[in-house]
Amino acid sequence: MLFFFLSLYALAHIPNQSYIFLRIYETEGIEGRFEINTREINKVFGTNFKDGVQLEDIEPYMEDIKAYLVKNTSFSSELGHHKIVLHDVDIFAFNLGDFVQVFFHLENTKKLPQNLSVYYNAVFEKDDTHRGYLVTEYNWRDGVINEEANITLDFSPDKLTDTMDLTKSSIWNGFYAMIKQGVWHIWIGLDHILFLLALILPSVVRRRNNDIFGWEPVKNFRSAFIYIVKVVTFFTIAHTITLTLASLQIINLPSRLVESIIAFSIGLAAFHNIKPIFKLKDWNIAFIFGLFHGFGFASVLGDLGLTNEFLTLSLLGFNIGVEIGQLFIIALIFPVLYIIRKLKIYPKFLVYMSVLLIIISLYWFVERVFDTDFVADEYIKRQLYQFAVWLGVK
């Protein structure tokens, strides 16, 4: 029931709205894309596109669509007119209709203007209820990192021109945004969370004998706390090293391999709780597999569309965010484990939870090795995302 009601909060593109998404780079200029629903294209060109349209269906009308968008859109600033240079075309399939995406960049923006004036007059002549929106999807200095809901300008039949101010920005906005990205991605990185859980389950107990249920509670808080500090510290050092190396393009590993090892690391750490398979301490295990988790974080930075601009601050901010996020998670879990450690059921809880982690690990491992998505996994990820949006985390 909870997931059903949360689905009502899902963000969506609205059919009778069209969009301009801009990505503003400090040294590379401004690039972006148009997104217009096929239903709106039907209004303008008299076509009859249905839901589920393919790129080849659009192909005969491609040049007309491009010409129409360029004719009805313009960008200018104190630097002069900025010509729209069109690139590839794609289809964004959505449950409220398919959107045609036309990618472009603006000439004469290597030096960013202070104010960018935008003229937009698409579809209004066919539908006066239509609305256009300009979305700043990426602007590091403004603290905007891959945000598709950050509406900057709006257009209507009575408002065809609007201006965006590019002077209200600071490197601290970008730094703070990267901290938030780090927190966000550790919170939605369920595999990273479950790996940490596998490592901290035994933090409040110590092995008494070789029996899988042969655990006894630690006698004091200090012992358990030092264990946690070591695990988190070694995990942090490891993923910081590989995150930096990967972001600087010094070492790159295939994403599929990295994600498969991350999934496998959860099960291996959990199995070690049941039957020790390493002579290493748990914090050494955290370090070894933390190296691969760092490569996983690096792929996230790649997905954010970061370039070499402010890369040092981006890495620092993202790392700080990851640490804040994982400390928050541990702060929620660890006290509970410490309180229940003396219960006779805790050894069984530790083992059964480890078994569950092994099952989840194998499930993800098979998915990632064979590059497939099972229905259950996709559903859970979608609902977790919507739950985070509803909470206001994203």
Short mmCIF file of N, CA, C and O in Angstrom, two decimals, residues 227-349:
data_model
loop_
_atom_site.label_atom_id
_atom_site.label_comp_id
_atom_site.label_asym_id
_atom_site.label_seq_id
_atom_site.Cartn_x
_atom_site.Cartn_y
_atom_site.Cartn_z
N TYR A 227 36.10 -0.94 16.80
CA TYR A 227 35.88 -1.83 15.66
C TYR A 227 35.24 -1.07 14.51
O TYR A 227 35.69 -1.15 13.36
N ILE A 228 34.19 -0.30 14.82
CA ILE A 228 33.48 0.47 13.80
C ILE A 228 34.40 1.51 13.17
O ILE A 228 34.42 1.69 11.95
N VAL A 229 35.16 2.20 14.00
CA VAL A 229 36.07 3.24 13.50
C VAL A 229 37.07 2.65 12.52
O VAL A 229 37.34 3.21 11.46
N LYS A 230 37.62 1.48 12.84
CA LYS A 230 38.59 0.84 11.96
C LYS A 230 37.96 0.44 10.63
O LYS A 230 38.53 0.67 9.56
N VAL A 231 36.79 -0.17 10.69
CA VAL A 231 36.11 -0.60 9.46
C VAL A 231 35.81 0.59 8.56
O VAL A 231 36.12 0.58 7.36
N VAL A 232 35.23 1.65 9.14
CA VAL A 232 34.86 2.82 8.34
C VAL A 232 36.10 3.53 7.79
O VAL A 232 36.13 3.96 6.64
N THR A 233 37.14 3.64 8.62
CA THR A 233 38.36 4.33 8.19
C THR A 233 39.02 3.61 7.03
O THR A 233 39.38 4.23 6.01
N PHE A 234 39.18 2.29 7.13
CA PHE A 234 39.82 1.54 6.05
C PHE A 234 38.97 1.53 4.79
O PHE A 234 39.50 1.60 3.68
N PHE A 235 37.65 1.43 4.94
CA PHE A 235 36.76 1.48 3.78
C PHE A 235 36.86 2.83 3.10
O PHE A 235 36.92 2.92 1.86
N THR A 236 36.91 3.91 3.90
CA THR A 236 37.00 5.26 3.36
C THR A 236 38.32 5.49 2.62
O THR A 236 38.33 6.02 1.50
N ILE A 237 39.43 5.08 3.23
CA ILE A 237 40.73 5.25 2.58
C ILE A 237 40.76 4.53 1.24
O ILE A 237 41.22 5.07 0.23
N ALA A 238 40.23 3.31 1.24
CA ALA A 238 40.27 2.49 0.01
C ALA A 238 39.45 3.12 -1.11
O ALA A 238 39.95 3.29 -2.23
N HIS A 239 38.19 3.46 -0.83
CA HIS A 239 37.37 3.97 -1.94
C HIS A 239 37.79 5.38 -2.35
O HIS A 239 37.57 5.79 -3.49
N THR A 240 38.44 6.12 -1.45
CA THR A 240 38.96 7.44 -1.82
C THR A 240 40.11 7.30 -2.82
O THR A 240 40.20 8.06 -3.79
N ILE A 241 40.97 6.32 -2.60
CA ILE A 241 42.11 6.08 -3.49
C ILE A 241 41.63 5.76 -4.90
O ILE A 241 42.05 6.39 -5.89
N THR A 242 40.76 4.79 -5.02
CA THR A 242 40.34 4.36 -6.36
C THR A 242 39.39 5.35 -7.02
O THR A 242 39.39 5.49 -8.25
N LEU A 243 38.58 6.04 -6.23
CA LEU A 243 37.72 7.09 -6.79
C LEU A 243 38.57 8.17 -7.44
O LEU A 243 38.28 8.63 -8.55
N THR A 244 39.64 8.56 -6.76
CA THR A 244 40.53 9.59 -7.30
C THR A 244 41.27 9.10 -8.55
O THR A 244 41.34 9.79 -9.56
N LEU A 245 41.81 7.89 -8.49
CA LEU A 245 42.55 7.34 -9.62
C LEU A 245 41.66 7.21 -10.86
O LEU A 245 42.08 7.52 -11.98
N ALA A 246 40.42 6.75 -10.64
CA ALA A 246 39.50 6.57 -11.77
C ALA A 246 39.05 7.93 -12.33
O ALA A 246 38.95 8.11 -13.55
N SER A 247 38.78 8.89 -11.45
CA SER A 247 38.32 10.20 -11.90
C SER A 247 39.40 10.94 -12.68
O SER A 247 39.10 11.72 -13.59
N LEU A 248 40.66 10.70 -12.32
CA LEU A 248 41.77 11.31 -13.02
C LEU A 248 42.19 10.51 -14.25
O LEU A 248 43.20 10.83 -14.89
N GLN A 249 41.43 9.46 -14.57
CA GLN A 249 41.69 8.62 -15.74
C GLN A 249 43.05 7.92 -15.66
O GLN A 249 43.64 7.57 -16.69
N ILE A 250 43.53 7.67 -14.45
CA ILE A 250 44.80 6.96 -14.28
C ILE A 250 44.57 5.45 -14.36
O ILE A 250 45.33 4.71 -14.99
N ILE A 251 43.50 4.99 -13.71
CA ILE A 251 43.11 3.57 -13.77
C ILE A 251 41.63 3.50 -14.09
O ILE A 251 40.81 4.17 -13.46
N ASN A 252 41.28 2.69 -15.07
CA ASN A 252 39.88 2.48 -15.42
C ASN A 252 39.60 0.99 -15.53
O ASN A 252 40.36 0.27 -16.19
N LEU A 253 38.56 0.53 -14.88
CA LEU A 253 38.14 -0.86 -14.97
C LEU A 253 36.75 -0.92 -15.60
O LEU A 253 35.95 0.02 -15.44
N PRO A 254 36.42 -1.98 -16.32
CA PRO A 254 35.07 -2.11 -16.90
C PRO A 254 34.00 -2.03 -15.83
O PRO A 254 34.10 -2.68 -14.79
N SER A 255 32.98 -1.23 -16.09
CA SER A 255 31.91 -1.02 -15.11
C SER A 255 31.23 -2.33 -14.73
O SER A 255 30.90 -2.56 -13.56
N ARG A 256 31.03 -3.20 -15.72
CA ARG A 256 30.35 -4.47 -15.45
C ARG A 256 31.15 -5.34 -14.48
O ARG A 256 30.59 -5.97 -13.58
N LEU A 257 32.48 -5.34 -14.64
CA LEU A 257 33.35 -6.09 -13.73
C LEU A 257 33.29 -5.51 -12.33
O LEU A 257 33.15 -6.24 -11.34
N VAL A 258 33.39 -4.19 -12.24
CA VAL A 258 33.38 -3.52 -10.93
C VAL A 258 32.08 -3.79 -10.19
O VAL A 258 32.07 -4.16 -9.01
N GLU A 259 30.95 -3.59 -10.88
CA GLU A 259 29.66 -3.77 -10.23
C GLU A 259 29.43 -5.22 -9.81
O GLU A 259 28.81 -5.49 -8.78
N SER A 260 29.94 -6.16 -10.59
CA SER A 260 29.82 -7.58 -10.24
C SER A 260 30.62 -7.89 -8.99
O SER A 260 30.15 -8.61 -8.09
N ILE A 261 31.84 -7.35 -8.90
CA ILE A 261 32.67 -7.58 -7.71
C ILE A 261 32.06 -6.93 -6.48
O ILE A 261 32.10 -7.49 -5.38
N ILE A 262 31.48 -5.75 -6.65
CA ILE A 262 30.81 -5.08 -5.52
C ILE A 262 29.68 -5.96 -4.99
O ILE A 262 29.54 -6.14 -3.77
N ALA A 263 28.87 -6.51 -5.89
CA ALA A 263 27.79 -7.41 -5.48
C ALA A 263 28.35 -8.64 -4.76
O ALA A 263 27.84 -9.05 -3.71
N PHE A 264 29.41 -9.21 -5.32
CA PHE A 264 30.03 -10.40 -4.73
C PHE A 264 30.63 -10.10 -3.37
O PHE A 264 30.64 -10.96 -2.47
N SER A 265 31.15 -8.89 -3.17
CA SER A 265 31.79 -8.52 -1.91
C SER A 265 30.81 -8.58 -0.73
O SER A 265 31.20 -8.90 0.39
N ILE A 266 29.54 -8.28 -1.00
CA ILE A 266 28.53 -8.33 0.06
C ILE A 266 28.39 -9.76 0.57
O ILE A 266 28.43 -10.02 1.78
N GLY A 267 28.23 -10.70 -0.37
CA GLY A 267 28.07 -12.10 0.02
C GLY A 267 29.31 -12.66 0.68
O GLY A 267 29.21 -13.44 1.64
N LEU A 268 30.48 -12.27 0.21
CA LEU A 268 31.72 -12.78 0.78
C LEU A 268 31.90 -12.30 2.21
O LEU A 268 32.28 -13.07 3.10
N ALA A 269 31.64 -11.01 2.44
CA ALA A 269 31.74 -10.46 3.80
C ALA A 269 30.71 -11.10 4.71
O ALA A 269 30.99 -11.38 5.90
N ALA A 270 29.51 -11.34 4.19
CA ALA A 270 28.46 -11.98 4.99
C ALA A 270 28.80 -13.42 5.31
O ALA A 270 28.59 -13.90 6.43
N PHE A 271 29.34 -14.15 4.33
CA PHE A 271 29.73 -15.54 4.56
C PHE A 271 30.85 -15.63 5.59
O PHE A 271 30.92 -16.58 6.38
N HIS A 272 31.73 -14.64 5.59
CA HIS A 272 32.82 -14.59 6.58
C HIS A 272 32.26 -14.48 8.00
O HIS A 272 32.90 -14.94 8.96
N ASN A 273 31.07 -13.89 8.14
CA ASN A 273 30.42 -13.81 9.45
C ASN A 273 29.98 -15.20 9.93
O ASN A 273 29.97 -15.47 11.13
N ILE A 274 29.59 -16.05 8.98
CA ILE A 274 29.10 -17.38 9.33
C ILE A 274 30.26 -18.35 9.55
O ILE A 274 30.32 -19.07 10.53
N LYS A 275 31.18 -18.33 8.61
CA LYS A 275 32.36 -19.21 8.71
C LYS A 275 33.56 -18.44 8.21
O LYS A 275 33.63 -18.09 7.03
N PRO A 276 34.51 -18.13 9.07
CA PRO A 276 35.68 -17.33 8.66
C PRO A 276 36.41 -17.97 7.48
O PRO A 276 36.77 -19.14 7.52
N ILE A 277 36.58 -17.20 6.43
CA ILE A 277 37.29 -17.70 5.25
C ILE A 277 38.56 -16.90 5.00
O ILE A 277 39.31 -17.21 4.10
N PHE A 278 38.74 -15.85 5.79
CA PHE A 278 39.95 -15.04 5.66
C PHE A 278 40.70 -15.03 6.99
O PHE A 278 40.09 -15.08 8.06
N LYS A 279 42.00 -14.97 6.92
CA LYS A 279 42.81 -14.77 8.12
C LYS A 279 42.97 -13.29 8.41
O LYS A 279 43.58 -12.90 9.39
N LEU A 280 42.40 -12.47 7.52
CA LEU A 280 42.48 -11.03 7.67
C LEU A 280 41.45 -10.53 8.68
O LEU A 280 40.42 -11.16 8.90
N LYS A 281 41.73 -9.38 9.26
CA LYS A 281 40.76 -8.71 10.11
C LYS A 281 39.66 -8.10 9.24
O LYS A 281 39.86 -7.84 8.05
N ASP A 282 38.52 -7.84 9.85
CA ASP A 282 37.39 -7.32 9.07
C ASP A 282 37.71 -5.97 8.42
O ASP A 282 37.21 -5.67 7.34
N TRP A 283 38.52 -5.13 9.09
CA TRP A 283 38.83 -3.83 8.50
C TRP A 283 39.76 -3.98 7.30
O TRP A 283 39.77 -3.13 6.41
N ASN A 284 40.56 -5.06 7.26
CA ASN A 284 41.35 -5.33 6.06
C ASN A 284 40.47 -5.74 4.89
O ASN A 284 40.71 -5.39 3.74
N ILE A 285 39.42 -6.51 5.22
CA ILE A 285 38.44 -6.89 4.19
C ILE A 285 37.75 -5.63 3.65
O ILE A 285 37.53 -5.49 2.45
N ALA A 286 37.43 -4.71 4.59
CA ALA A 286 36.80 -3.45 4.19
C ALA A 286 37.70 -2.68 3.24
O ALA A 286 37.22 -2.06 2.27
N PHE A 287 39.00 -2.72 3.47
CA PHE A 287 39.93 -1.99 2.62
C PHE A 287 40.01 -2.63 1.23
O PHE A 287 39.92 -1.93 0.21
N ILE A 288 40.17 -3.95 1.18
CA ILE A 288 40.35 -4.64 -0.11
C ILE A 288 39.15 -4.43 -1.01
O ILE A 288 39.28 -4.02 -2.18
N PHE A 289 37.95 -4.68 -0.49
CA PHE A 289 36.76 -4.53 -1.33
C PHE A 289 36.36 -3.07 -1.47
O PHE A 289 35.66 -2.69 -2.42
N GLY A 290 36.79 -2.24 -0.51
CA GLY A 290 36.53 -0.81 -0.63
C GLY A 290 37.17 -0.21 -1.86
O GLY A 290 36.68 0.77 -2.42
N LEU A 291 38.27 -0.82 -2.32
CA LEU A 291 38.92 -0.36 -3.55
C LEU A 291 37.97 -0.46 -4.73
O LEU A 291 37.90 0.43 -5.57
N PHE A 292 37.22 -1.54 -4.81
CA PHE A 292 36.28 -1.72 -5.91
C PHE A 292 35.06 -0.82 -5.74
O PHE A 292 34.50 -0.33 -6.73
N HIS A 293 34.64 -0.59 -4.50
CA HIS A 293 33.52 0.32 -4.27
C HIS A 293 33.89 1.73 -4.73
O HIS A 293 33.03 2.49 -5.19
N GLY A 294 35.18 2.09 -4.61
CA GLY A 294 35.63 3.39 -5.10
C GLY A 294 35.46 3.53 -6.60
O GLY A 294 35.06 4.59 -7.10
N PHE A 295 35.75 2.44 -7.34
CA PHE A 295 35.53 2.46 -8.79
C PHE A 295 34.03 2.62 -9.09
O PHE A 295 33.64 3.23 -10.09
N GLY A 296 33.20 2.03 -8.22
CA GLY A 296 31.76 2.19 -8.39
C GLY A 296 31.33 3.63 -8.21
O GLY A 296 30.50 4.15 -8.97
N PHE A 297 31.89 4.31 -7.20
CA PHE A 297 31.58 5.73 -6.99
C PHE A 297 32.06 6.56 -8.18
O PHE A 297 31.43 7.55 -8.55
N ALA A 298 33.19 6.17 -8.76
CA ALA A 298 33.72 6.91 -9.90
C ALA A 298 32.76 6.87 -11.08
O ALA A 298 32.63 7.85 -11.82
N SER A 299 32.10 5.74 -11.29
CA SER A 299 31.13 5.65 -12.38
C SER A 299 29.96 6.59 -12.15
O SER A 299 29.37 7.12 -13.10
N VAL A 300 29.63 6.82 -10.87
CA VAL A 300 28.57 7.79 -10.54
C VAL A 300 28.99 9.18 -10.97
O VAL A 300 28.20 9.93 -11.57
N LEU A 301 30.24 9.56 -10.68
CA LEU A 301 30.72 10.87 -11.08
C LEU A 301 30.68 11.01 -12.60
O LEU A 301 30.38 12.08 -13.14
N GLY A 302 30.98 9.91 -13.31
CA GLY A 302 30.91 9.95 -14.76
C GLY A 302 29.49 10.17 -15.24
O GLY A 302 29.25 10.94 -16.18
N ASP A 303 28.53 9.54 -14.57
CA ASP A 303 27.12 9.70 -14.94
C ASP A 303 26.62 11.12 -14.68
O ASP A 303 25.66 11.57 -15.31
N LEU A 304 27.27 11.82 -13.74
CA LEU A 304 26.85 13.19 -13.43
C LEU A 304 27.29 14.17 -14.52
O LEU A 304 26.90 15.34 -14.50
N GLY A 305 28.11 13.71 -15.45
CA GLY A 305 28.53 14.56 -16.55
C GLY A 305 29.61 15.55 -16.17
O GLY A 305 29.76 16.60 -16.81
N LEU A 306 30.37 15.25 -15.12
CA LEU A 306 31.43 16.16 -14.70
C LEU A 306 32.57 16.18 -15.72
O LEU A 306 32.89 15.17 -16.34
N THR A 307 33.17 17.34 -15.89
CA THR A 307 34.35 17.47 -16.75
C THR A 307 35.55 17.78 -15.85
O THR A 307 35.48 17.61 -14.64
N ASN A 308 36.62 18.25 -16.43
CA ASN A 308 37.83 18.55 -15.65
C ASN A 308 37.70 19.84 -14.85
O ASN A 308 38.57 20.15 -14.04
N GLU A 309 36.63 20.61 -15.09
CA GLU A 309 36.48 21.85 -14.34
C GLU A 309 36.17 21.55 -12.87
O GLU A 309 35.32 20.74 -12.55
N PHE A 310 36.93 22.19 -11.99
CA PHE A 310 36.73 22.05 -10.55
C PHE A 310 36.77 20.58 -10.10
O PHE A 310 36.08 20.19 -9.17
N LEU A 311 37.59 19.76 -10.77
CA LEU A 311 37.60 18.33 -10.49
C LEU A 311 38.06 18.05 -9.05
O LEU A 311 37.50 17.18 -8.38
N THR A 312 39.06 18.78 -8.58
CA THR A 312 39.56 18.56 -7.22
C THR A 312 38.48 18.84 -6.19
O THR A 312 38.25 18.05 -5.26
N LEU A 313 37.79 19.97 -6.35
CA LEU A 313 36.72 20.31 -5.42
C LEU A 313 35.56 19.32 -5.53
O LEU A 313 34.91 19.00 -4.54
N SER A 314 35.30 18.86 -6.76
CA SER A 314 34.22 17.88 -6.95
C SER A 314 34.53 16.58 -6.21
O SER A 314 33.67 16.02 -5.53
N LEU A 315 35.77 16.10 -6.36
CA LEU A 315 36.18 14.87 -5.68
C LEU A 315 36.11 15.03 -4.17
O LEU A 315 35.61 14.16 -3.45
N LEU A 316 36.62 16.16 -3.68
CA LEU A 316 36.62 16.40 -2.24
C LEU A 316 35.19 16.47 -1.70
O LEU A 316 34.85 15.84 -0.69
N GLY A 317 34.35 17.25 -2.38
CA GLY A 317 32.97 17.39 -1.93
C GLY A 317 32.22 16.08 -1.97
O GLY A 317 31.49 15.74 -1.02
N PHE A 318 32.39 15.32 -3.05
CA PHE A 318 31.69 14.04 -3.18
C PHE A 318 32.14 13.07 -2.08
O PHE A 318 31.31 12.38 -1.48
N ASN A 319 33.45 13.03 -1.81
CA ASN A 319 33.97 12.15 -0.75
C ASN A 319 33.42 12.53 0.61
O ASN A 319 33.04 11.67 1.41
N ILE A 320 33.39 13.83 0.89
CA ILE A 320 32.84 14.29 2.17
C ILE A 320 31.38 13.87 2.28
O ILE A 320 30.92 13.41 3.34
N GLY A 321 30.64 14.03 1.18
CA GLY A 321 29.24 13.64 1.19
C GLY A 321 29.05 12.15 1.44
O GLY A 321 28.17 11.74 2.20
N VAL A 322 29.88 11.33 0.80
CA VAL A 322 29.80 9.88 1.01
C VAL A 322 30.05 9.54 2.48
O VAL A 322 29.35 8.71 3.07
N GLU A 323 31.05 10.20 3.08
CA GLU A 323 31.36 9.91 4.49
C GLU A 323 30.22 10.35 5.40
O GLU A 323 29.86 9.64 6.34
N ILE A 324 29.67 11.53 5.13
CA ILE A 324 28.52 11.99 5.93
C ILE A 324 27.37 11.00 5.82
O ILE A 324 26.73 10.65 6.81
N GLY A 325 27.11 10.57 4.57
CA GLY A 325 26.01 9.63 4.35
C GLY A 325 26.21 8.31 5.06
O GLY A 325 25.29 7.79 5.71
N GLN A 326 27.41 7.74 4.96
CA GLN A 326 27.63 6.44 5.59
C GLN A 326 27.71 6.55 7.11
O GLN A 326 27.29 5.65 7.83
N LEU A 327 28.21 7.69 7.63
CA LEU A 327 28.22 7.89 9.09
C LEU A 327 26.80 8.00 9.62
O LEU A 327 26.50 7.50 10.72
N PHE A 328 25.93 8.63 8.84
CA PHE A 328 24.53 8.74 9.25
C PHE A 328 23.88 7.36 9.30
O PHE A 328 23.14 7.03 10.24
N ILE A 329 24.18 6.54 8.29
CA ILE A 329 23.62 5.18 8.26
C ILE A 329 24.12 4.35 9.44
O ILE A 329 23.35 3.67 10.12
N ILE A 330 25.42 4.44 9.70
CA ILE A 330 26.00 3.69 10.82
C ILE A 330 25.45 4.19 12.15
O ILE A 330 25.20 3.41 13.07
N ALA A 331 25.24 5.51 12.24
CA ALA A 331 24.69 6.08 13.47
C ALA A 331 23.28 5.57 13.74
O ALA A 331 22.84 5.52 14.90
N LEU A 332 22.56 5.18 12.69
CA LEU A 332 21.22 4.62 12.86
C LEU A 332 21.28 3.14 13.24
O LEU A 332 20.49 2.67 14.07
N ILE A 333 22.22 2.41 12.63
CA ILE A 333 22.26 0.95 12.81
C ILE A 333 23.04 0.53 14.05
O ILE A 333 22.58 -0.31 14.83
N PHE A 334 24.22 1.12 14.25
CA PHE A 334 25.12 0.65 15.30
C PHE A 334 24.53 0.71 16.71
O PHE A 334 24.64 -0.27 17.47
N PRO A 335 23.88 1.81 17.13
CA PRO A 335 23.31 1.84 18.47
C PRO A 335 22.28 0.73 18.71
O PRO A 335 22.21 0.16 19.81
N VAL A 336 21.50 0.42 17.67
CA VAL A 336 20.50 -0.65 17.80
C VAL A 336 21.19 -1.99 18.01
O VAL A 336 20.80 -2.78 18.89
N LEU A 337 22.24 -2.25 17.23
CA LEU A 337 22.98 -3.50 17.38
C LEU A 337 23.61 -3.59 18.77
O LEU A 337 23.61 -4.66 19.39
N TYR A 338 24.13 -2.47 19.25
CA TYR A 338 24.78 -2.48 20.57
C TYR A 338 23.77 -2.78 21.68
O TYR A 338 24.06 -3.52 22.62
N ILE A 339 22.57 -2.22 21.53
CA ILE A 339 21.55 -2.41 22.57
C ILE A 339 21.07 -3.86 22.62
O ILE A 339 20.86 -4.42 23.70
N ILE A 340 20.94 -4.50 21.44
CA ILE A 340 20.38 -5.87 21.41
C ILE A 340 21.45 -6.96 21.44
O ILE A 340 21.13 -8.15 21.34
N ARG A 341 22.71 -6.56 21.60
CA ARG A 341 23.79 -7.54 21.49
C ARG A 341 23.72 -8.63 22.56
O ARG A 341 24.20 -9.76 22.34
N LYS A 342 23.14 -8.32 23.73
CA LYS A 342 23.10 -9.29 24.83
C LYS A 342 21.91 -10.25 24.75
O LYS A 342 21.84 -11.20 25.53
N LEU A 343 21.02 -9.99 23.82
CA LEU A 343 19.89 -10.90 23.66
C LEU A 343 20.37 -12.25 23.13
O LEU A 343 21.26 -12.31 22.29
N LYS A 344 19.78 -13.33 23.63
CA LYS A 344 20.19 -14.66 23.21
C LYS A 344 19.96 -14.88 21.72
O LYS A 344 20.61 -15.72 21.10
N ILE A 345 19.04 -14.11 21.16
CA ILE A 345 18.70 -14.28 19.76
C ILE A 345 19.71 -13.61 18.83
O ILE A 345 19.72 -13.86 17.63
N TYR A 346 20.59 -12.75 19.37
CA TYR A 346 21.48 -11.97 18.49
C TYR A 346 22.38 -12.84 17.62
O TYR A 346 22.53 -12.56 16.42
N PRO A 347 23.02 -13.90 18.16
CA PRO A 347 23.84 -14.75 17.28
C PRO A 347 23.06 -15.31 16.10
O PRO A 347 23.57 -15.37 14.97
N LYS A 348 21.81 -15.72 16.36
CA LYS A 348 20.98 -16.23 15.26
C LYS A 348 20.61 -15.09 14.30
O LYS A 348 20.58 -15.27 13.08
N PHE A 349 20.33 -13.92 14.87
CA PHE A 349 20.02 -12.76 14.04
C PHE A 349 21.19 -12.44 13.11
O PHE A 349 21.01 -12.18 11.92
#
